[in-house]
XYZ file of N, CA and C in Angstrom:
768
model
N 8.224 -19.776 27.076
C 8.149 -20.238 25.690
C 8.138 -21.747 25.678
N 7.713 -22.182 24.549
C 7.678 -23.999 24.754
C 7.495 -24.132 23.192
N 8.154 -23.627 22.356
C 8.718 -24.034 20.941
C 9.370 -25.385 20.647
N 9.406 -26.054 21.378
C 10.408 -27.365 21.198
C 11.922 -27.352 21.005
N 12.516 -28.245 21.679
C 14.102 -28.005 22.329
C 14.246 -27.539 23.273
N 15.219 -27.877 23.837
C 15.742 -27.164 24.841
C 15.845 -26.092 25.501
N 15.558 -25.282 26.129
C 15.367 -23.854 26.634
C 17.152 -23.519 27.162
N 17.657 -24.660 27.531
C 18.705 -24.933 28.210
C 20.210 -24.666 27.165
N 20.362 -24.120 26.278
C 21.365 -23.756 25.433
C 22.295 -22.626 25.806
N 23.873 -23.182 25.539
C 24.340 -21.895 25.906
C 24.723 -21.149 25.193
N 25.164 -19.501 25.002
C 25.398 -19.241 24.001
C 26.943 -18.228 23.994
N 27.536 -17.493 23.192
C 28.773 -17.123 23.412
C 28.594 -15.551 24.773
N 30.052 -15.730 25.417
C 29.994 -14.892 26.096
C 30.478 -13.179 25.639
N 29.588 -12.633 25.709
C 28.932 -11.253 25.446
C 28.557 -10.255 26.195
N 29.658 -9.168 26.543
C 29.474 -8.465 27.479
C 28.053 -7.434 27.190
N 27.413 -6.922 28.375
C 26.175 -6.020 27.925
C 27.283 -4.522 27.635
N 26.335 -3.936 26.976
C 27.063 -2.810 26.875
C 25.919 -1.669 27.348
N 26.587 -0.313 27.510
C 25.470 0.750 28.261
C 23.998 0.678 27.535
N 23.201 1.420 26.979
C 22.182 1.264 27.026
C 22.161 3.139 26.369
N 21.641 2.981 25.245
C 21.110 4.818 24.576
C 20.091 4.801 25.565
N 19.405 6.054 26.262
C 18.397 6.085 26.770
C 17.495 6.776 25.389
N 16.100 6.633 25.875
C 15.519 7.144 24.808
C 14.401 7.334 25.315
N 13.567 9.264 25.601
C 12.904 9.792 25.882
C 11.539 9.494 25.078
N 10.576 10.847 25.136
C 9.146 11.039 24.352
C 9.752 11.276 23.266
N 9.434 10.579 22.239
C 9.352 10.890 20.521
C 9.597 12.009 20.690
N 10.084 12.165 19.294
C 10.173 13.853 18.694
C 8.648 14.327 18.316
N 8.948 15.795 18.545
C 7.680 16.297 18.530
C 7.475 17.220 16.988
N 8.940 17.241 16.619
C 9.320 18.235 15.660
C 10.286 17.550 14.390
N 9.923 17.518 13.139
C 10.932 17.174 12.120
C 10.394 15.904 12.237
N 11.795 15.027 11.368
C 11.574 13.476 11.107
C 11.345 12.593 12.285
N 10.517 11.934 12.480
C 10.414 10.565 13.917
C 11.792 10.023 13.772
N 12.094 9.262 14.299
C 13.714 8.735 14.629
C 13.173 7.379 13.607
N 12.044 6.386 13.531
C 12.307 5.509 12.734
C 10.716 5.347 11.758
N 10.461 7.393 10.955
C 10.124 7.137 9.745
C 10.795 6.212 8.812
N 9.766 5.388 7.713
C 10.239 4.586 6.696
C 10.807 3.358 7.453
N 10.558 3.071 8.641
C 11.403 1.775 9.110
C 10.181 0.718 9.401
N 10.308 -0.087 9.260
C 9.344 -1.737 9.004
C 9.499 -2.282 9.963
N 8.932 -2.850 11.072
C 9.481 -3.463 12.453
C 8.090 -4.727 12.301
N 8.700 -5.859 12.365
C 7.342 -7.378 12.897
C 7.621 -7.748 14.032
N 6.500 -7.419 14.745
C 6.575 -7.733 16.347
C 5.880 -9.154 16.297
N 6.526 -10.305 16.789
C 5.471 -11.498 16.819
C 5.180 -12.381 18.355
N 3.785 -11.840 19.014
C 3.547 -12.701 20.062
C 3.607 -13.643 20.012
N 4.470 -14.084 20.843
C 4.372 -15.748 21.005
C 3.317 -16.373 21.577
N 3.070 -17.607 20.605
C 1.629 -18.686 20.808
C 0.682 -17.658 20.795
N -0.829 -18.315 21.236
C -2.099 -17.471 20.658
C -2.687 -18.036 21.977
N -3.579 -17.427 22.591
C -4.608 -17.886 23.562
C -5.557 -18.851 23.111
N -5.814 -18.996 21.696
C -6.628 -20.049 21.108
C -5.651 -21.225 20.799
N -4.156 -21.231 21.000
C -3.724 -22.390 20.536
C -4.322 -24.014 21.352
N -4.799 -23.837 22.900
C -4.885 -24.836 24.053
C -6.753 -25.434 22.858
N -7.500 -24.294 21.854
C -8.477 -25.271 21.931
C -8.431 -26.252 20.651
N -7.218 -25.654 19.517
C -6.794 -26.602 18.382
C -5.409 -26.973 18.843
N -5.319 -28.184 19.563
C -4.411 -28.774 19.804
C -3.910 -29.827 18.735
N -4.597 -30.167 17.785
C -4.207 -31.135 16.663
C -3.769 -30.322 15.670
N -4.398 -28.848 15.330
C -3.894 -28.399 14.144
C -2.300 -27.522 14.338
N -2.287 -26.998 15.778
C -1.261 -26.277 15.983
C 0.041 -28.290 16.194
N -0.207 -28.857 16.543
C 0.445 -30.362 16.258
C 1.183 -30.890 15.423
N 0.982 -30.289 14.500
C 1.443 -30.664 13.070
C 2.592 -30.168 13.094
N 2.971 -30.983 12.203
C 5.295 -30.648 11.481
C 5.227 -30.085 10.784
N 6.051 -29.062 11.026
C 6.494 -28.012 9.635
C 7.520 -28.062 9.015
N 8.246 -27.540 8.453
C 9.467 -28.030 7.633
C 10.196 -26.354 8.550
N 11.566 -26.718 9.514
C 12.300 -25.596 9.402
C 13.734 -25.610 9.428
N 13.939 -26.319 8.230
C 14.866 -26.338 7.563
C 15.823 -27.825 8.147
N 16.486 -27.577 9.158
C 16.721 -28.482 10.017
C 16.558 -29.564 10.676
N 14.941 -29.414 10.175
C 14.389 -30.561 11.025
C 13.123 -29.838 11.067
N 11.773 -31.191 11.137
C 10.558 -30.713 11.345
C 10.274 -30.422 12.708
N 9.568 -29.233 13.215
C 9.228 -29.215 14.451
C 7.289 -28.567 14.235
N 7.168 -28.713 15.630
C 5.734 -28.490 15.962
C 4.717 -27.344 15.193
N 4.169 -27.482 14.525
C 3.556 -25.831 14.048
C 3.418 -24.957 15.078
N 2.869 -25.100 16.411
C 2.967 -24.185 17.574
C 2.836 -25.017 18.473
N 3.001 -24.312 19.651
C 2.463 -25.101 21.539
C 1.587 -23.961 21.678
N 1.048 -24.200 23.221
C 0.285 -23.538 23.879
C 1.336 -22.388 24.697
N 2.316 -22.682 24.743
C 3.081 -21.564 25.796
C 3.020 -22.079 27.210
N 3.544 -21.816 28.070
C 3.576 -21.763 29.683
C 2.380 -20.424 30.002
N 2.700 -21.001 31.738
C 2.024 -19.798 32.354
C 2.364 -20.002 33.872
N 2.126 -18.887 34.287
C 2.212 -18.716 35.521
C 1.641 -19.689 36.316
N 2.097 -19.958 37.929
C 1.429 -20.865 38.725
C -0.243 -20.565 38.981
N -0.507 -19.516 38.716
C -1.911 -18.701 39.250
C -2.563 -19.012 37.965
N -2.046 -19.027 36.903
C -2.729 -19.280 35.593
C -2.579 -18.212 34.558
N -1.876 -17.268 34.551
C -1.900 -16.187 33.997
C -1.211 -16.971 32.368
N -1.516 -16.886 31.465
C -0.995 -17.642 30.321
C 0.298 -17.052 29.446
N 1.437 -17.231 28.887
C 2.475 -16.307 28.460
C 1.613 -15.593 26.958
N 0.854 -16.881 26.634
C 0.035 -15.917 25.196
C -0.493 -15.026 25.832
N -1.457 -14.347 26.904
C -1.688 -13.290 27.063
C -0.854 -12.365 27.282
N 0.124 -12.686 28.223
C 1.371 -11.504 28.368
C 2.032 -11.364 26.669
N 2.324 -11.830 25.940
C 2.873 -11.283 24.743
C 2.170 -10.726 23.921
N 0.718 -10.927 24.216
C -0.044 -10.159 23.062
C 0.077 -8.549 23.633
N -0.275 -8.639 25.213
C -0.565 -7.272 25.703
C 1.372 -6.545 25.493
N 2.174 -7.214 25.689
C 3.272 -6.861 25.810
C 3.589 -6.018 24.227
N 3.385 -6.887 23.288
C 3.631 -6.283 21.769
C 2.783 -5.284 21.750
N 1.134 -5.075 21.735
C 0.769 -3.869 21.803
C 1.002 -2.681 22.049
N 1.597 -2.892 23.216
C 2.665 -1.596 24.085
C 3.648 -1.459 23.388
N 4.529 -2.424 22.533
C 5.734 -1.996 21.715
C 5.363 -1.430 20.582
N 4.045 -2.220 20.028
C 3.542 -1.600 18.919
C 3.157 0.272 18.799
N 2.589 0.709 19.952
C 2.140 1.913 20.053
C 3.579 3.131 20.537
N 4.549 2.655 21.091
C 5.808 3.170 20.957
C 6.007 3.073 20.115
N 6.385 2.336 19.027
C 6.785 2.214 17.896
C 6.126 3.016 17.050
N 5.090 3.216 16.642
C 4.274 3.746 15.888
C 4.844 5.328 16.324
N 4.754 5.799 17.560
C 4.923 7.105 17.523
C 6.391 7.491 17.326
N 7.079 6.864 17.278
C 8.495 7.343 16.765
C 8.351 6.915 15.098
N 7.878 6.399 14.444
C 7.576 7.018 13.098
C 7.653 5.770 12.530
N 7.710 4.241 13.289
C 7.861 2.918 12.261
C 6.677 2.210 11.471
N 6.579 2.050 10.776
C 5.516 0.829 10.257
C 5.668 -0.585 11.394
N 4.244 -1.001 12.297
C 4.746 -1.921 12.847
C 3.585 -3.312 12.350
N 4.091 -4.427 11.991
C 3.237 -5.194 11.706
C 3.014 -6.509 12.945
N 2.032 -6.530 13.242
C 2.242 -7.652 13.945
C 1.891 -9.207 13.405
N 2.317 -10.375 13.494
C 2.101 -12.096 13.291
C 0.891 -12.065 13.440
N 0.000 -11.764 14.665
C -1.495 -11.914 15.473
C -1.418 -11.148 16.079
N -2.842 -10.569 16.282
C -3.124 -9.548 16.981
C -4.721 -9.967 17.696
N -4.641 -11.178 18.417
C -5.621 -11.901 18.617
C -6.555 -12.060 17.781
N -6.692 -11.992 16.513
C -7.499 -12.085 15.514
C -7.020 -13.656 14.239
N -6.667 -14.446 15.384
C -6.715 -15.761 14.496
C -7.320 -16.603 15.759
N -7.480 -18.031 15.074
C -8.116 -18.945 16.032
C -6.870 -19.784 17.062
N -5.985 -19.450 16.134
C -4.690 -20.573 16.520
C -3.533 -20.204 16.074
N -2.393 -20.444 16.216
C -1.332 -19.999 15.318
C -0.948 -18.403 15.289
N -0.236 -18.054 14.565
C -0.053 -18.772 13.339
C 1.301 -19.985 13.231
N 1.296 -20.707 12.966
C 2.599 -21.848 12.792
C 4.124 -20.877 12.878
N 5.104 -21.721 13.548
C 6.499 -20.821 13.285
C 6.840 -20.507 12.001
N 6.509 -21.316 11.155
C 7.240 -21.005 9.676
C 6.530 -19.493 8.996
N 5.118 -19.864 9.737
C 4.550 -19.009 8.668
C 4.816 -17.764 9.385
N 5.305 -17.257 10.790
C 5.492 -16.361 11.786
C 6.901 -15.963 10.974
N 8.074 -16.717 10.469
C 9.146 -16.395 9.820
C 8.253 -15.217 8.585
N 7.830 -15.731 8.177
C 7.363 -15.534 6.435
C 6.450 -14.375 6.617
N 6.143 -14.121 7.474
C 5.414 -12.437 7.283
C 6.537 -11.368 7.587
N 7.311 -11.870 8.725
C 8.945 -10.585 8.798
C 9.247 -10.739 7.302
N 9.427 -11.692 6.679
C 10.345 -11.585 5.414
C 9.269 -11.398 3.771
N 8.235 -11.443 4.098
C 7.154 -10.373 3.454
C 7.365 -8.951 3.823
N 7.158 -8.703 4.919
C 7.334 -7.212 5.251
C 8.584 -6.629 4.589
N 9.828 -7.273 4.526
C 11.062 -6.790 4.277
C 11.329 -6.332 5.525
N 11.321 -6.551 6.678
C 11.545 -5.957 7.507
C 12.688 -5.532 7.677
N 12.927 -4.274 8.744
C 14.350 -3.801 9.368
C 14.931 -4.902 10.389
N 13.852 -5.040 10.985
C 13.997 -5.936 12.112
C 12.529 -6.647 12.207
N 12.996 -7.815 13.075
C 11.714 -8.772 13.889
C 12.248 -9.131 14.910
N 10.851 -9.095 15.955
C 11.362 -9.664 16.991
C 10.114 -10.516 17.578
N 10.287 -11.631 17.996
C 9.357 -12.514 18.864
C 9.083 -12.433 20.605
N 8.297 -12.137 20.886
C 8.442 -11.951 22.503
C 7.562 -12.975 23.140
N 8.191 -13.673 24.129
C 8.184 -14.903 25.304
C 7.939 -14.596 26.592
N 7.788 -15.455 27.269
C 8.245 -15.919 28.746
C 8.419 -16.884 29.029
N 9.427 -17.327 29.762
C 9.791 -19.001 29.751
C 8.998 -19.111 30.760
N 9.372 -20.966 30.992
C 8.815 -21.632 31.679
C 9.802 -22.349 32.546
N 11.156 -21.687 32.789
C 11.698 -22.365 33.456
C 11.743 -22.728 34.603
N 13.133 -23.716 35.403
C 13.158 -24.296 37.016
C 12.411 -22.564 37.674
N 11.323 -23.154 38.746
C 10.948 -22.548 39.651
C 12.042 -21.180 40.315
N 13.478 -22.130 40.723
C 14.457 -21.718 41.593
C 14.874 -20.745 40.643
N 14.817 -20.422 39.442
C 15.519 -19.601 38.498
C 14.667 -18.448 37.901
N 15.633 -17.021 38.038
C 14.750 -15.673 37.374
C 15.286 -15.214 36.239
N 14.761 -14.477 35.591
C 15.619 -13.803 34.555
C 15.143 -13.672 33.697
N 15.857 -12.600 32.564
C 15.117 -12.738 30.922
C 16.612 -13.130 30.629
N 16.327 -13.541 29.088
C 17.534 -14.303 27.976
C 16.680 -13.372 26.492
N 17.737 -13.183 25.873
C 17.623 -13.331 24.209
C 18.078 -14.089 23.703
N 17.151 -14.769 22.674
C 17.909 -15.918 21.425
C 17.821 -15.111 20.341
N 19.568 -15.423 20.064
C 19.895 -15.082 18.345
C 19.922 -16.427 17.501
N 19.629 -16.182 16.369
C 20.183 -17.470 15.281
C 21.114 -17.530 15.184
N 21.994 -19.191 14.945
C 23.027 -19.265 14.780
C 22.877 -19.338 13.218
N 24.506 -19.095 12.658
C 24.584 -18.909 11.321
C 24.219 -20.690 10.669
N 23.589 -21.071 9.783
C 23.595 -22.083 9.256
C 22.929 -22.260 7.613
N 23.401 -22.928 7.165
C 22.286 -23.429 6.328
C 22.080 -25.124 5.675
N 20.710 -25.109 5.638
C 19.957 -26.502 5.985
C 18.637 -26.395 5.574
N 18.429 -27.191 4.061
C 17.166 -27.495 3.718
C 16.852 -25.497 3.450
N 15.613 -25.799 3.380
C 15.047 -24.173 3.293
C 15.792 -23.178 4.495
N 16.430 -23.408 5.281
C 16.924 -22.374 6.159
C 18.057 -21.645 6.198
N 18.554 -20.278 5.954
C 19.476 -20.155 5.669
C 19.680 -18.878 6.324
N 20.211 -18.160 7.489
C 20.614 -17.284 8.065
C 22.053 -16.861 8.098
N 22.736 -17.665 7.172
C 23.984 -16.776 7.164
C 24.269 -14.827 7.213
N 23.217 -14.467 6.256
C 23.519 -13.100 5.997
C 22.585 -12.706 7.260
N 21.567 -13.180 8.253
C 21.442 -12.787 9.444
C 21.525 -12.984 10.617
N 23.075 -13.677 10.517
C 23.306 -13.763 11.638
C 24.140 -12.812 12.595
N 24.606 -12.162 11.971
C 26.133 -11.331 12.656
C 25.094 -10.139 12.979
N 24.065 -9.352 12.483
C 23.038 -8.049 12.391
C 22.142 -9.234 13.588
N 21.719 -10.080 13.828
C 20.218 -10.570 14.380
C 21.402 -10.803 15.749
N 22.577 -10.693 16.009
C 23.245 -10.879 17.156
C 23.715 -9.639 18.252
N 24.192 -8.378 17.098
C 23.907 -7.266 17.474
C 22.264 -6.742 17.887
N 21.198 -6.926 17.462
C 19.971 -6.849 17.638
C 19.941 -7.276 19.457
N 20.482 -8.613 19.306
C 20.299 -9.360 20.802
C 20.833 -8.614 21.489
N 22.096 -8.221 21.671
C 23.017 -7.543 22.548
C 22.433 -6.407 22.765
N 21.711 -5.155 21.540
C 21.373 -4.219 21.684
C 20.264 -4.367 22.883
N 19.141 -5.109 22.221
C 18.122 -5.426 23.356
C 17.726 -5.451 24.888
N 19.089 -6.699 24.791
C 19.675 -7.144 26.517
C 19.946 -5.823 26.750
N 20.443 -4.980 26.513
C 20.682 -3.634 27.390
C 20.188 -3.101 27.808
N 18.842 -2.671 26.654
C 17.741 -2.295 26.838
C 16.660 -2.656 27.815
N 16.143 -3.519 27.614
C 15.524 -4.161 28.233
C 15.990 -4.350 29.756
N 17.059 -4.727 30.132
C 17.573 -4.647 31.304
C 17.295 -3.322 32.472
N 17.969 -1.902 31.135
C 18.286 -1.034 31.991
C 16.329 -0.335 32.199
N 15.210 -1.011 31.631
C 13.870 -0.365 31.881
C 13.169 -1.052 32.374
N 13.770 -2.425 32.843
C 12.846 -3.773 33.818
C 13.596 -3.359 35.129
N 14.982 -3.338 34.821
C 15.792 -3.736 36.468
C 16.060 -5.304 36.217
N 15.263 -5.674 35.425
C 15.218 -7.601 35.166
C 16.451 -7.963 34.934
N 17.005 -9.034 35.893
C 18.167 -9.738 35.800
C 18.583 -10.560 34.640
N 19.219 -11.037 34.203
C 19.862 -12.000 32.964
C 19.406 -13.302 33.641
N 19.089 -14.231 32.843
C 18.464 -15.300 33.312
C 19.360 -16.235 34.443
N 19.138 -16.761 35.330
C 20.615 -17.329 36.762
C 20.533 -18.534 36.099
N 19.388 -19.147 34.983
C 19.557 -21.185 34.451
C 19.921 -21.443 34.070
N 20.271 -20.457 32.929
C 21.120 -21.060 31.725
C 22.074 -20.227 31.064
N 22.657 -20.303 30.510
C 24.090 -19.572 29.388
C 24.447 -18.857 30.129
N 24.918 -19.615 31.712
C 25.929 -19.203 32.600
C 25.606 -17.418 32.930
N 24.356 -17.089 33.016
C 23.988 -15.899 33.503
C 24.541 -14.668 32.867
N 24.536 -15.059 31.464
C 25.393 -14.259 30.413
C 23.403 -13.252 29.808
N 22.771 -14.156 29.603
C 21.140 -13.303 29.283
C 21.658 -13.322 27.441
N 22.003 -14.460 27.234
C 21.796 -14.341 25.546
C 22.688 -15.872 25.337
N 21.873 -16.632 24.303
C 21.566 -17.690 23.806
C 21.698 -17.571 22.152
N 22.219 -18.161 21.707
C 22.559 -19.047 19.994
C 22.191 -20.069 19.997
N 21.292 -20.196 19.120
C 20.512 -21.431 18.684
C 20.069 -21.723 16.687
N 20.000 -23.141 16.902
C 19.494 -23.712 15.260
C 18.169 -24.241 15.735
N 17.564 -24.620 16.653
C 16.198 -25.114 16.446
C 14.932 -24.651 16.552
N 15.089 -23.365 16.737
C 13.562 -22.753 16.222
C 13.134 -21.808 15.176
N 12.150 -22.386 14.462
C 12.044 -22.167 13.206
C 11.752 -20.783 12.864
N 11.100 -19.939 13.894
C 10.805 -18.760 13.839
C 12.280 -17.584 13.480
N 13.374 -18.685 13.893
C 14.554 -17.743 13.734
C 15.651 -18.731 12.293
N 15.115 -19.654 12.169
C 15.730 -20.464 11.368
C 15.722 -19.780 9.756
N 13.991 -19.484 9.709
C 13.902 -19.716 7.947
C 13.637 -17.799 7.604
N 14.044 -17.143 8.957
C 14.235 -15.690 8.965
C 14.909 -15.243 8.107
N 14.768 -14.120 6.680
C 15.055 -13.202 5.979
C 16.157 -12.162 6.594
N 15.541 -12.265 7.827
C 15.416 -10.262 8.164
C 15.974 -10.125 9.437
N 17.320 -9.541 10.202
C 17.601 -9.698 11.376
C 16.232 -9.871 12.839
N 16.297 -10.948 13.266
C 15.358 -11.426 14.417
C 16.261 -11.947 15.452
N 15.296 -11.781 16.465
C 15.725 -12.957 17.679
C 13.808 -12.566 18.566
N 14.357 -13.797 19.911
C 13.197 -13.916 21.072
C 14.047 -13.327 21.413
N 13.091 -13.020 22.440
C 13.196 -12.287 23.948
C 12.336 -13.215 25.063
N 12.780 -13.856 25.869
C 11.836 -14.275 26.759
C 11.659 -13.812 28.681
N 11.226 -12.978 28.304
C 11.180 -11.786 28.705
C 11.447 -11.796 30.623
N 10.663 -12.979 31.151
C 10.813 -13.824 32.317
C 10.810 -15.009 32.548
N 10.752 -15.552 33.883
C 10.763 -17.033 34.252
C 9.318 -16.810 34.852
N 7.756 -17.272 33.830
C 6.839 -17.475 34.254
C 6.808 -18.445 35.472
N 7.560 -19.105 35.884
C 7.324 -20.220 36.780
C 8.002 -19.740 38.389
N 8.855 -18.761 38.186
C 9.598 -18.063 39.367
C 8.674 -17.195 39.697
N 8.377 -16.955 41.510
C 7.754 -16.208 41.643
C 7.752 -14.682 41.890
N 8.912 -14.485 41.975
C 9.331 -12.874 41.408
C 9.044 -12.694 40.041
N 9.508 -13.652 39.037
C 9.254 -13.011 38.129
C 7.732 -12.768 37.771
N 7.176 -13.707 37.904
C 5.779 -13.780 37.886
C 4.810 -12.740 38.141
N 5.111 -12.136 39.514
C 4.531 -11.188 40.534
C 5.162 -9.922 38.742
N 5.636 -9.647 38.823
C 6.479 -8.553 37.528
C 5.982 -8.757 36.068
N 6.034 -10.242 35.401
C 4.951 -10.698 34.367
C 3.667 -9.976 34.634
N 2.445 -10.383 35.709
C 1.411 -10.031 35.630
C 0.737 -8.515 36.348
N 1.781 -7.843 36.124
C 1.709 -6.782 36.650
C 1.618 -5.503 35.529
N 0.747 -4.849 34.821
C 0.275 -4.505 33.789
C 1.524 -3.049 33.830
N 1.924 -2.183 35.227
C 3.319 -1.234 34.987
C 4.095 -1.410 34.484
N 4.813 -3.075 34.640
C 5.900 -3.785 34.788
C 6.132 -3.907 33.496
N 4.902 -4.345 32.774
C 4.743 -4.774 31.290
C 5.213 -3.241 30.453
N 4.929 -2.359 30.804
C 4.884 -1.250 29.793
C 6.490 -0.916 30.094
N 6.898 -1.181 31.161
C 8.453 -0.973 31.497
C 8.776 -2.005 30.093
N 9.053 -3.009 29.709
C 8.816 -4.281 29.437
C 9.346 -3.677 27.805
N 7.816 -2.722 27.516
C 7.656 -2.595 26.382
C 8.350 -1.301 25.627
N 8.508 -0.587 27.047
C 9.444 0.672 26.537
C 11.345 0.064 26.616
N 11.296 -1.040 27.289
C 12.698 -1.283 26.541
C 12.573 -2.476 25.440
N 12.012 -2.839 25.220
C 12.142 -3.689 24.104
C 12.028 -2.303 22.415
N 10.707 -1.790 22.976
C 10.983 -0.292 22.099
C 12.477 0.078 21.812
N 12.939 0.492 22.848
C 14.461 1.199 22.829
C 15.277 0.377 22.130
N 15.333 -0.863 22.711
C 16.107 -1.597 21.921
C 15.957 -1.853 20.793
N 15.174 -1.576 20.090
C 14.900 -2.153 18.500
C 15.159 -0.414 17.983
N 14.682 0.811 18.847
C 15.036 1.656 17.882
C 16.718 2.310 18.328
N 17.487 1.439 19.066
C 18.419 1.802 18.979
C 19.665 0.944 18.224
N 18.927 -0.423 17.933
C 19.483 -1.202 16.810
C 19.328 -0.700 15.387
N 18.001 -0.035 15.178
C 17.846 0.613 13.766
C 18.778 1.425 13.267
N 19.149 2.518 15.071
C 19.998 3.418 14.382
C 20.643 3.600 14.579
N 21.497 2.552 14.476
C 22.912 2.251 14.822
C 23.677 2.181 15.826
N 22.776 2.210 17.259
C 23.212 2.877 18.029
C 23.530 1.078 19.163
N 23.563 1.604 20.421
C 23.779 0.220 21.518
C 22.551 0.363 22.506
């Protein structure tokens, strides 16, 4: 990810907890998340590298103006993180769908650029969503592997105001990290927030001017070469996508 700030934040310590497993959809009766609203948003766009002036621009998120978008990281080989998140959400999208959710996505490679963080806030909170979630891959030190989740911290500032989602968009994180963990094998990140794999933050806007319980996921260390070899590996990804799945439908329903 390359949203601006620090990647380097730590956040409170938070034990993982087990993990619901969660099989093939139901085949019979209600889906587990009919009537439920889910915004999946890839991070950056593969077209952001050719409008570099328009994705440039300041947005207002609340706190402070930051970048309308970056280009994202990528792998040493070139593999770009906008491609891994588009293909990555697809796969969450089509789990999702068959357990019974409405899933909307930010882009679905069908813009030129963008869309800006603010306006990536403002379609979860159009939707009304249950949940949103943004999916990454960092770009961190070489020497370092791992995925992390960022939750919002509670604040309010200018247009931003996550008080009422912060305590629900933190459980979301925790739920996730479990998830996600127990269907990658993927370690908690070794760089930062003391190898805890979850981060609190105020400076990105995508989680700042949020309605609707959200957080990132950044899913690996594009720049490590384990993780990398696992990023561009199209199995790895659907592992990827069936726990990020789990985790969002085991945050819906109440579950860990």
């Amino acid at each position: 990810m390359s949203l601006g700030g620090s990647a380097h934040a730590t956040g409170p310590a938070v034990h993982p907890a087990a993990p619901t497993p969660y099989g093939t959809p139901h085949t019979t009766g209600k889906l587990p998340l009919a009537g439920r609203v889910i915004v999946i948003d890839p991070g950056h766009n593969p077209g952001n590298s050719h409008h570099t002036a328009q994705i440039a621009r300041l947005v207002d998120v609340g706190n402070g103006r930051k970048e309308c978008d970056t280009t994202g990281t990528a792998t040493n080989a070139g593999y770009p993180e906008a491609s891994y998140t588009l293909d990555v959400s697809r796969r969450v999208r089509a789990i999702l769908q068959a357990r019974g959710a409405t899933v909307k996505l930010t882009q679905d490679g069908n813009l030129p650029y963008g869309p800006c963080v603010d306006e990536r806030a403002r379609i979860g909170n159009a939707a009304h969503a249950d949940a949103a979630l943004s999916i990454h891959a960092d770009g961190g030190p070489a020497s370092g592997r791992g995925f992390h989740v960022i939750a919002p911290k509670s604040l309010r500032a200018g247009i931003a105001d996550t008080r009422a989602i912060a305590a629900p968009s933190l459980r979301l994180a925790t739920t996730l990290r479990a998830h996600f963990a127990a269907a990658t094998k993927e370690p908690f990140a070794t760089y930062l927030a003391g190898g805890k794999g979850l981060t609190v933050r105020d400076d990105l806007g995508g989680l700042n001017l949020s309605k609707v319980p959200k957080v990132f996921i950044e899913c690996g260390n594009m720049r490590n070469s384990v993780d990398a070899r696992a990023l561009t590996d199209a199995a790895w990804r659907q592992h990827a996508a069936q726990g990020i799945a789990d985790g969002l439908t085991a945050f819906l329903e109440g579950k860990r």
